[in-house]
Amino acid sequence: MMLRIKRVPTLVSNYQNHHLRGCGRHCLKTCCILDAKLPLYAFKKAASGKDKDFINECHEPPVAFLDSLLLGEWEDRMQRGLFRYDVTACETKVIPGDYGFVAQLNEGRHLKKRPTEFRVDKVLQPFDQNKFNFTKVGQEEVLFQFEPTDDGQVQFFPNAPVDVDNSPTFVAINVSPIEYGHVLLIPHIFECLPQRIDRHSFLLALHMAVEADNPYFRLGYNSLGAFATINHLHFQAYYLALPFPIEKAPTKKIANLNGGVKISELLNYPVRGLVFEGGDTLEDLSNVVSDACICLQNNNIPFNVLISDCGKQVFLLPQCYAEKQALGEVDAELLDTQVNPAVWEISGHMVLKRKKDYDEASEGNAWRLLAEVSLSEERFQEVNDLIFEAIGCGELDVEVQCVKEVDAVSSSAHPTVGVTGSQECVVLQ
């Protein structure tokens, strides 16, 4: 039986509507892109061995990438009227409670149009050129190209030719932003890759987190079946000067891998998930996480990913909400909110489309929604076994007892993000 749900898709580009498509409008297809020039940010590849920039605390970058480039370009597009609404005018509040869920009233993301059917029982689907994809966005929606450099220096070129043959990676605006600086990272855009993680694309996403070098800047990924609606490989990212509740949740260490990667399990959080940290190099961490994602994809398990703490911490969250919705197993009251629990909502940033839901937002309501997203304990353990087999660990038979110190969150005008603190672990054989 094919499982489908109906939902109103979010517009991420002003060219997503059928009547706006076509060439002659500075799109990214071959009809318009061949002579185009776009800004290029060239990032330094991680060095072999211990990567000092990766393992150290976030610091002031040599080039103010996030503030001077990404946000500068993003604000330029806002002044040019490319966004569907002013996200800075959306009401936002921290919900009282232990976790500090963040609620936003974003009525602008709600489109009064007929819902579209989405298939939710296949995580891997072939790319379809006839459907909307990111080669159809306008060049004015692209902020810059994001490419590695081999000379060991961060470089910026304000007007660089687009090397179509080598399929560059683009950073573009999301015209229906959730937060300030909301962008899309589109790896190797002209290869027209479907929405599926591979080692190279995930490493690009981690590099962007490292280059941003700001704990307020997180990247997220939604697989098909976990509320991705565009089957063209992309990550999302934005800036939120508050800790995500998932970043403050306690964890239990369950494995140390060769290469220095530590894997933990979330505790006392409504959605079960794994946390990946450490690594002797950025690539060590990237390979472990991407191999885990590839395992989920190959086993047809929908999932979401959050990259936080300047690329040093990654949350992997298998989910089943869309499947439950398709089977009629989700309470109608939850469906009426039209909240689609993708990576941001699962991480604790609740994007609400109705004033009623915003006014009545509570930790209990957020918990109730997210509990429907989570796999059962039994199913989560089955998925973990698949993941650990795929990354070469086999089944886990080590019990770990952890004492966690959670960083306090400053209440100053420039609060520090509460990220995972240090852990003292006693391994019980």
CSV table of C-alpha atoms in Angstrom, one decimal:
chain,number,residue,atom,x,y,z
A,1,MET,CA,0.0,0.0,0.0
A,2,MET,CA,1.3,3.4,-1.0
A,3,LEU,CA,1.3,5.9,1.9
A,4,ARG,CA,0.5,9.6,1.1
A,5,ILE,CA,-0.4,12.7,3.1
A,6,LYS,CA,-1.9,16.0,1.9
A,7,ARG,CA,-0.2,19.2,2.9
A,8,VAL,CA,0.3,22.7,1.5
A,9,PRO,CA,3.9,22.9,0.3
A,10,THR,CA,6.0,25.8,1.6
A,11,LEU,CA,7.2,28.2,-1.1
A,12,VAL,CA,11.0,28.4,-0.9
A,13,SER,CA,11.4,30.3,-4.2
A,14,ASN,CA,9.4,33.0,-6.0
A,15,TYR,CA,9.6,30.8,-9.1
A,16,GLN,CA,8.0,27.8,-7.5
A,17,ASN,CA,4.5,28.6,-9.0
A,18,HIS,CA,4.0,27.1,-12.5
A,19,HIS,CA,3.0,30.4,-14.2
A,20,LEU,CA,6.4,32.0,-13.2
A,21,ARG,CA,8.5,29.3,-14.8
A,22,GLY,CA,10.4,29.7,-18.0
A,23,CYS,CA,13.7,31.2,-19.3
A,24,GLY,CA,14.5,34.8,-20.1
A,25,ARG,CA,14.4,35.7,-16.4
A,26,HIS,CA,17.9,35.0,-15.2
A,27,CYS,CA,17.3,31.5,-13.9
A,28,LEU,CA,20.0,28.9,-13.1
A,29,LYS,CA,19.4,26.7,-16.1
A,30,THR,CA,21.7,26.6,-19.1
A,31,CYS,CA,19.6,29.2,-21.0
A,32,CYS,CA,20.6,31.9,-18.6
A,33,ILE,CA,23.6,30.8,-16.4
A,34,LEU,CA,26.4,30.3,-18.8
A,35,ASP,CA,27.7,33.9,-18.7
A,36,ALA,CA,26.6,34.7,-15.2
A,37,LYS,CA,28.9,35.9,-12.4
A,38,LEU,CA,28.0,35.4,-8.7
A,39,PRO,CA,29.9,36.0,-5.5
A,40,LEU,CA,32.2,33.1,-4.4
A,41,TYR,CA,33.2,32.2,-0.9
A,42,ALA,CA,36.1,29.8,-1.0
A,43,PHE,CA,36.6,27.9,2.3
A,44,LYS,CA,39.7,26.3,3.6
A,45,LYS,CA,39.7,22.5,3.6
A,46,ALA,CA,40.3,20.9,7.0
A,47,ALA,CA,43.9,19.9,7.5
A,48,SER,CA,44.9,16.3,8.1
A,49,GLY,CA,45.4,15.3,11.8
A,50,LYS,CA,43.9,17.4,14.6
A,51,ASP,CA,42.1,20.4,13.0
A,52,LYS,CA,42.7,23.3,15.4
A,53,ASP,CA,39.8,25.4,14.0
A,54,PHE,CA,37.4,22.5,14.3
A,55,ILE,CA,38.2,21.3,17.8
A,56,ASN,CA,38.5,24.7,19.5
A,57,GLU,CA,35.7,26.8,20.8
A,58,CYS,CA,33.9,29.1,18.4
A,59,HIS,CA,36.0,32.2,17.9
A,60,GLU,CA,36.0,35.3,15.7
A,61,PRO,CA,36.7,34.1,12.2
A,62,PRO,CA,39.4,35.7,10.0
A,63,VAL,CA,36.6,36.7,7.6
A,64,ALA,CA,33.3,37.6,9.2
A,65,PHE,CA,31.5,35.1,7.0
A,66,LEU,CA,28.2,35.0,8.7
A,67,ASP,CA,27.7,38.6,9.6
A,68,SER,CA,29.3,40.4,6.7
A,69,LEU,CA,28.6,38.0,3.8
A,70,LEU,CA,25.6,35.8,4.4
A,71,LEU,CA,23.6,38.2,6.5
A,72,GLY,CA,24.7,41.2,4.4
A,73,GLU,CA,23.5,39.5,1.2
A,74,TRP,CA,20.4,38.2,2.9
A,75,GLU,CA,19.4,41.7,4.1
A,76,ASP,CA,20.0,43.0,0.6
A,77,ARG,CA,17.4,40.6,-0.7
A,78,MET,CA,15.1,41.6,2.1
A,79,GLN,CA,15.4,45.3,1.0
A,80,ARG,CA,14.7,44.3,-2.6
A,81,GLY,CA,11.4,42.7,-1.5
A,82,LEU,CA,12.3,39.1,-2.5
A,83,PHE,CA,10.7,37.6,0.7
A,84,ARG,CA,7.1,36.7,1.0
A,85,TYR,CA,6.8,38.4,4.4
A,86,ASP,CA,8.9,40.2,7.0
A,87,VAL,CA,10.1,37.4,9.3
A,88,THR,CA,11.5,40.0,11.8
A,89,ALA,CA,7.9,41.0,12.5
A,90,CYS,CA,6.8,37.5,13.6
A,91,GLU,CA,6.0,37.2,17.2
A,92,THR,CA,8.4,34.8,19.1
A,93,LYS,CA,8.5,33.7,22.7
A,94,VAL,CA,10.2,31.2,24.9
A,95,ILE,CA,7.5,28.8,26.4
A,96,PRO,CA,7.8,28.5,30.2
A,97,GLY,CA,9.0,25.2,31.4
A,98,ASP,CA,12.1,23.1,31.9
A,99,TYR,CA,13.1,22.9,28.2
A,100,GLY,CA,12.5,26.4,26.9
A,101,PHE,CA,10.7,25.5,23.7
A,102,VAL,CA,10.6,28.4,21.4
A,103,ALA,CA,7.3,29.3,19.7
A,104,GLN,CA,6.9,31.5,16.7
A,105,LEU,CA,3.7,32.8,15.2
A,106,ASN,CA,4.4,32.7,11.4
A,107,GLU,CA,1.1,33.3,9.6
A,108,GLY,CA,3.0,34.2,6.5
A,109,ARG,CA,4.1,30.7,5.8
A,110,HIS,CA,0.5,29.5,5.6
A,111,LEU,CA,-0.7,29.4,2.0
A,112,LYS,CA,-4.5,29.4,1.4
A,113,LYS,CA,-4.3,27.0,-1.5
A,114,ARG,CA,-5.2,23.4,-2.2
A,115,PRO,CA,-3.1,20.8,-0.4
A,116,THR,CA,-0.7,18.7,-2.5
A,117,GLU,CA,-0.3,14.9,-2.1
A,118,PHE,CA,3.1,13.7,-1.0
A,119,ARG,CA,4.3,10.2,-0.9
A,120,VAL,CA,5.8,9.4,2.5
A,121,ASP,CA,6.7,5.8,2.3
A,122,LYS,CA,9.8,6.1,0.1
A,123,VAL,CA,12.8,7.9,1.5
A,124,LEU,CA,14.7,7.5,-1.8
A,125,GLN,CA,13.0,8.7,-4.9
A,126,PRO,CA,14.5,9.5,-8.3
A,127,PHE,CA,15.0,13.2,-9.3
A,128,ASP,CA,12.2,14.4,-11.5
A,129,GLN,CA,13.2,17.3,-13.8
A,130,ASN,CA,9.6,18.1,-14.5
A,131,LYS,CA,8.9,19.0,-10.9
A,132,PHE,CA,10.2,22.2,-9.2
A,133,ASN,CA,13.9,22.1,-8.4
A,134,PHE,CA,16.5,24.6,-7.5
A,135,THR,CA,17.8,25.1,-11.1
A,136,LYS,CA,14.5,27.0,-11.7
A,137,VAL,CA,15.1,29.7,-9.0
A,138,GLY,CA,16.1,33.2,-10.1
A,139,GLN,CA,19.8,34.3,-9.9
A,140,GLU,CA,18.8,37.1,-7.6
A,141,GLU,CA,17.8,34.5,-5.0
A,142,VAL,CA,21.3,33.1,-4.9
A,143,LEU,CA,23.6,34.8,-2.3
A,144,PHE,CA,26.9,33.2,-3.3
A,145,GLN,CA,28.8,30.1,-4.4
A,146,PHE,CA,30.4,28.0,-1.6
A,147,GLU,CA,33.5,26.0,-2.7
A,148,PRO,CA,36.7,24.6,-1.2
A,149,THR,CA,40.1,26.1,-2.0
A,150,ASP,CA,43.3,24.2,-2.1
A,151,ASP,CA,45.7,27.0,-1.1
A,152,GLY,CA,44.8,27.0,2.6
A,153,GLN,CA,43.3,30.5,2.7
A,154,VAL,CA,39.7,31.7,3.0
A,155,GLN,CA,39.0,33.8,-0.1
A,156,PHE,CA,36.0,35.9,-1.3
A,157,PHE,CA,35.4,36.9,-5.0
A,158,PRO,CA,32.5,39.3,-5.5
A,159,ASN,CA,32.1,38.5,-9.1
A,160,ALA,CA,33.2,34.9,-10.0
A,161,PRO,CA,32.2,33.0,-13.1
A,162,VAL,CA,29.9,30.1,-12.6
A,163,ASP,CA,31.7,26.9,-13.5
A,164,VAL,CA,28.7,25.0,-14.7
A,165,ASP,CA,30.8,21.9,-15.8
A,166,ASN,CA,32.0,21.4,-12.2
A,167,SER,CA,28.5,22.0,-10.7
A,168,PRO,CA,29.1,24.5,-7.9
A,169,THR,CA,27.4,24.6,-4.6
A,170,PHE,CA,25.1,27.5,-4.1
A,171,VAL,CA,23.7,29.3,-1.0
A,172,ALA,CA,20.3,30.8,-1.7
A,173,ILE,CA,17.5,32.5,0.2
A,174,ASN,CA,14.4,30.7,1.4
A,175,VAL,CA,11.7,33.2,0.4
A,176,SER,CA,9.5,31.8,3.3
A,177,PRO,CA,12.0,32.2,6.1
A,178,ILE,CA,11.5,30.8,9.5
A,179,GLU,CA,14.1,33.0,11.1
A,180,TYR,CA,16.6,35.7,10.3
A,181,GLY,CA,19.2,34.6,7.7
A,182,HIS,CA,17.2,31.6,6.6
A,183,VAL,CA,19.1,30.1,3.6
A,184,LEU,CA,19.4,26.9,1.6
A,185,LEU,CA,22.7,25.1,0.9
A,186,ILE,CA,22.4,23.3,-2.4
A,187,PRO,CA,25.3,21.0,-3.1
A,188,HIS,CA,26.5,20.7,-6.7
A,189,ILE,CA,23.3,22.2,-7.9
A,190,PHE,CA,23.6,21.2,-11.6
A,191,GLU,CA,24.1,17.6,-10.9
A,192,CYS,CA,20.4,17.6,-9.9
A,193,LEU,CA,20.9,15.2,-7.0
A,194,PRO,CA,17.8,13.9,-5.3
A,195,GLN,CA,17.2,14.5,-1.6
A,196,ARG,CA,19.6,12.0,-0.2
A,197,ILE,CA,22.7,12.4,1.9
A,198,ASP,CA,26.1,11.2,0.8
A,199,ARG,CA,29.6,11.7,2.4
A,200,HIS,CA,30.6,14.6,0.2
A,201,SER,CA,27.4,16.6,0.5
A,202,PHE,CA,27.3,16.2,4.3
A,203,LEU,CA,30.9,17.3,4.6
A,204,LEU,CA,30.0,20.5,2.7
A,205,ALA,CA,27.2,21.1,5.3
A,206,LEU,CA,29.7,20.6,8.2
A,207,HIS,CA,32.1,23.0,6.5
A,208,MET,CA,29.5,25.7,6.3
A,209,ALA,CA,28.8,25.3,10.1
A,210,VAL,CA,32.5,25.5,10.8
A,211,GLU,CA,33.0,28.6,8.5
A,212,ALA,CA,30.0,30.4,10.1
A,213,ASP,CA,31.8,29.8,13.4
A,214,ASN,CA,28.8,31.0,15.3
A,215,PRO,CA,26.8,28.9,17.8
A,216,TYR,CA,23.6,30.8,16.8
A,217,PHE,CA,23.8,29.4,13.3
A,218,ARG,CA,22.5,25.8,12.8
A,219,LEU,CA,22.0,23.7,9.7
A,220,GLY,CA,19.2,21.2,9.3
A,221,TYR,CA,18.2,18.4,6.9
A,222,ASN,CA,14.9,16.7,6.3
A,223,SER,CA,14.7,13.5,4.3
A,224,LEU,CA,11.7,12.6,2.1
A,225,GLY,CA,9.1,11.1,4.4
A,226,ALA,CA,10.3,13.5,7.2
A,227,PHE,CA,8.8,16.6,5.6
A,228,ALA,CA,11.2,17.5,2.8
A,229,THR,CA,8.9,18.5,-0.1
A,230,ILE,CA,11.5,19.3,-2.8
A,231,ASN,CA,13.4,16.3,-4.1
A,232,HIS,CA,16.5,18.2,-4.9
A,233,LEU,CA,19.4,17.8,-2.5
A,234,HIS,CA,19.5,20.7,0.0
A,235,PHE,CA,20.1,21.7,3.6
A,236,GLN,CA,18.5,24.6,5.4
A,237,ALA,CA,20.2,27.0,7.9
A,238,TYR,CA,19.3,30.0,9.9
A,239,TYR,CA,20.3,32.2,12.8
A,240,LEU,CA,18.5,32.0,16.2
A,241,ALA,CA,20.1,33.6,19.3
A,242,LEU,CA,18.5,31.2,21.7
A,243,PRO,CA,19.4,27.6,22.6
A,244,PHE,CA,17.4,24.9,21.0
A,245,PRO,CA,15.8,22.6,23.7
A,246,ILE,CA,17.4,19.6,22.1
A,247,GLU,CA,20.8,21.1,22.7
A,248,LYS,CA,20.1,21.3,26.4
A,249,ALA,CA,18.7,17.7,26.7
A,250,PRO,CA,20.8,15.2,28.7
A,251,THR,CA,22.5,12.4,26.9
A,252,LYS,CA,24.0,9.0,27.6
A,253,LYS,CA,27.2,8.0,26.0
A,254,ILE,CA,26.9,4.7,24.2
A,255,ALA,CA,30.1,4.4,22.0
A,256,ASN,CA,33.5,5.8,21.2
A,257,LEU,CA,34.7,5.1,17.7
A,258,ASN,CA,38.1,5.0,16.1
A,259,GLY,CA,38.8,8.5,14.9
A,260,GLY,CA,37.6,10.1,18.1
A,261,VAL,CA,33.9,10.2,17.4
A,262,LYS,CA,31.6,9.9,20.4
A,263,ILE,CA,28.0,8.7,20.0
A,264,SER,CA,25.4,9.4,22.7
A,265,GLU,CA,21.7,8.8,23.1
A,266,LEU,CA,19.2,11.6,23.9
A,267,LEU,CA,17.5,11.3,27.3
A,268,ASN,CA,14.4,12.9,28.7
A,269,TYR,CA,13.4,14.4,25.3
A,270,PRO,CA,10.2,13.7,23.5
A,271,VAL,CA,12.0,12.5,20.3
A,272,ARG,CA,14.5,9.6,20.5
A,273,GLY,CA,17.7,10.3,18.7
A,274,LEU,CA,21.5,10.0,18.6
A,275,VAL,CA,24.1,12.7,19.1
A,276,PHE,CA,27.5,12.6,17.4
A,277,GLU,CA,30.4,14.6,18.6
A,278,GLY,CA,34.2,14.9,18.4
A,279,GLY,CA,36.4,13.4,15.7
A,280,ASP,CA,40.1,13.9,15.1
A,281,THR,CA,39.2,15.7,11.9
A,282,LEU,CA,36.0,17.2,10.5
A,283,GLU,CA,35.9,14.4,8.0
A,284,ASP,CA,36.0,11.7,10.7
A,285,LEU,CA,32.8,13.1,12.2
A,286,SER,CA,31.2,13.7,8.8
A,287,ASN,CA,31.9,10.1,7.6
A,288,VAL,CA,30.3,8.5,10.7
A,289,VAL,CA,27.2,10.7,10.5
A,290,SER,CA,26.7,10.4,6.8
A,291,ASP,CA,27.2,6.6,6.9
A,292,ALA,CA,24.5,6.5,9.6
A,293,CYS,CA,22.2,8.6,7.3
A,294,ILE,CA,22.9,6.4,4.3
A,295,CYS,CA,22.0,3.4,6.4
A,296,LEU,CA,18.6,5.0,7.3
A,297,GLN,CA,18.0,5.9,3.6
A,298,ASN,CA,18.8,2.4,2.4
A,299,ASN,CA,16.4,0.9,5.0
A,300,ASN,CA,13.7,3.4,4.1
A,301,ILE,CA,13.6,5.1,7.5
A,302,PRO,CA,12.7,8.8,7.4
A,303,PHE,CA,14.9,11.1,9.5
A,304,ASN,CA,16.0,14.6,10.3
A,305,VAL,CA,19.5,16.0,11.1
A,306,LEU,CA,20.5,19.1,13.1
A,307,ILE,CA,24.1,20.4,12.9
A,308,SER,CA,24.9,22.6,15.9
A,309,ASP,CA,27.8,24.0,17.9
A,310,CYS,CA,29.8,25.2,14.9
A,311,GLY,CA,29.7,21.8,13.3
A,312,LYS,CA,31.0,19.9,16.4
A,313,GLN,CA,27.6,18.3,17.4
A,314,VAL,CA,25.2,16.5,15.1
A,315,PHE,CA,21.7,15.2,16.1
A,316,LEU,CA,20.3,12.3,14.1
A,317,LEU,CA,16.5,11.8,14.6
A,318,PRO,CA,14.6,9.0,12.9
A,319,GLN,CA,10.9,9.8,12.8
A,320,CYS,CA,7.5,8.3,11.9
A,321,TYR,CA,5.0,11.2,12.1
A,322,ALA,CA,4.2,11.3,8.4
A,323,GLU,CA,3.7,7.5,8.3
A,324,LYS,CA,1.3,7.8,11.3
A,325,GLN,CA,-0.5,10.7,9.6
A,326,ALA,CA,-1.0,8.6,6.4
A,327,LEU,CA,-2.3,5.7,8.4
A,328,GLY,CA,-4.8,7.9,10.3
A,329,GLU,CA,-3.0,7.4,13.7
A,330,VAL,CA,-2.5,11.1,14.5
A,331,ASP,CA,-5.0,13.0,16.7
A,332,ALA,CA,-7.1,15.4,14.6
A,333,GLU,CA,-6.4,18.2,17.1
A,334,LEU,CA,-2.7,17.9,16.3
A,335,LEU,CA,-3.4,17.8,12.5
A,336,ASP,CA,-5.5,20.9,12.8
A,337,THR,CA,-2.5,22.9,13.9
A,338,GLN,CA,-0.9,22.2,10.4
A,339,VAL,CA,2.5,22.0,12.1
A,340,ASN,CA,4.8,19.8,10.1
A,341,PRO,CA,7.4,18.4,12.6
A,342,ALA,CA,10.5,18.7,10.5
A,343,VAL,CA,14.1,19.3,11.9
A,344,TRP,CA,13.4,22.8,13.4
A,345,GLU,CA,10.2,21.7,15.2
A,346,ILE,CA,11.8,18.5,16.5
A,347,SER,CA,14.7,20.5,17.8
A,348,GLY,CA,12.3,22.7,19.8
A,349,HIS,CA,11.6,25.7,17.5
A,350,MET,CA,7.8,25.4,17.1
A,351,VAL,CA,6.7,27.3,14.0
A,352,LEU,CA,2.9,27.9,14.5
A,353,LYS,CA,0.6,29.2,11.8
A,354,ARG,CA,-2.5,30.0,13.9
A,355,LYS,CA,-2.8,32.7,16.6
A,356,LYS,CA,-4.8,30.4,18.7
A,357,ASP,CA,-2.0,27.8,18.8
A,358,TYR,CA,0.6,30.5,19.6
A,359,ASP,CA,-1.5,31.9,22.5
A,360,GLU,CA,-2.1,28.5,23.9
A,361,ALA,CA,1.5,27.3,23.4
A,362,SER,CA,2.8,25.3,26.3
A,363,GLU,CA,5.6,22.8,27.1
A,364,GLY,CA,2.9,20.1,27.4
A,365,ASN,CA,1.5,20.8,23.9
A,366,ALA,CA,5.0,20.9,22.4
A,367,TRP,CA,5.8,17.6,24.1
A,368,ARG,CA,2.6,16.0,23.0
A,369,LEU,CA,3.2,16.8,19.3
A,370,LEU,CA,6.9,15.7,19.3
A,371,ALA,CA,6.0,12.5,21.1
A,372,GLU,CA,4.0,11.5,18.0
A,373,VAL,CA,7.2,12.0,15.9
A,374,SER,CA,9.4,9.6,17.9
A,375,LEU,CA,10.0,6.0,17.2
A,376,SER,CA,8.9,3.6,19.9
A,377,GLU,CA,11.7,2.4,22.3
A,378,GLU,CA,11.7,-1.0,20.7
A,379,ARG,CA,11.8,0.3,17.1
A,380,PHE,CA,14.5,2.9,18.0
A,381,GLN,CA,16.7,0.1,19.3
A,382,GLU,CA,16.2,-1.9,16.1
A,383,VAL,CA,17.2,1.2,14.1
A,384,ASN,CA,20.2,1.8,16.3
A,385,ASP,CA,21.4,-1.8,15.7
A,386,LEU,CA,21.1,-1.2,11.9
A,387,ILE,CA,23.2,2.0,12.3
A,388,PHE,CA,25.9,0.5,14.4
A,389,GLU,CA,26.2,-2.4,12.1
A,390,ALA,CA,26.5,0.0,9.1
A,391,ILE,CA,29.3,2.0,10.8
A,392,GLY,CA,31.2,-1.1,11.9
A,393,CYS,CA,30.3,-1.3,15.5
A,394,GLY,CA,27.9,-4.2,15.6
A,395,GLU,CA,25.3,-4.5,18.4
A,396,LEU,CA,26.1,-2.5,21.6
A,397,ASP,CA,26.6,-4.5,24.7
A,398,VAL,CA,28.2,-1.8,26.9
A,399,GLU,CA,26.2,0.0,29.5
A,400,VAL,CA,27.4,3.5,30.2
A,401,GLN,CA,26.6,5.7,33.2
A,402,CYS,CA,27.1,9.4,32.6
A,403,VAL,CA,27.2,12.5,34.7
A,404,LYS,CA,26.4,15.6,32.6
A,405,GLU,CA,27.2,19.2,33.3
A,406,VAL,CA,24.9,21.5,31.3
A,407,ASP,CA,26.2,25.0,30.6
A,408,ALA,CA,24.1,27.8,32.0
A,409,VAL,CA,22.5,30.1,29.5
A,410,SER,CA,23.4,33.7,29.9
A,411,SER,CA,20.5,36.2,30.2
A,412,SER,CA,22.6,39.1,28.9
A,413,ALA,CA,21.8,41.0,25.7
A,414,HIS,CA,24.1,38.6,23.8
A,415,PRO,CA,23.3,35.2,25.4
A,416,THR,CA,25.6,32.3,24.8
A,417,VAL,CA,24.0,29.2,23.4
A,418,GLY,CA,23.6,26.3,25.8
A,419,VAL,CA,25.3,23.4,24.2
A,420,THR,CA,26.4,20.1,25.5
A,421,GLY,CA,28.7,20.3,28.5
A,422,SER,CA,31.4,18.0,29.6
A,423,GLN,CA,30.7,14.4,30.6
A,424,GLU,CA,32.3,12.1,33.0
A,425,CYS,CA,31.5,8.5,31.9
A,426,VAL,CA,32.0,5.3,33.8
A,427,VAL,CA,31.9,2.3,31.4
A,428,LEU,CA,30.3,-0.8,33.1
A,429,GLN,CA,31.3,-4.0,31.4
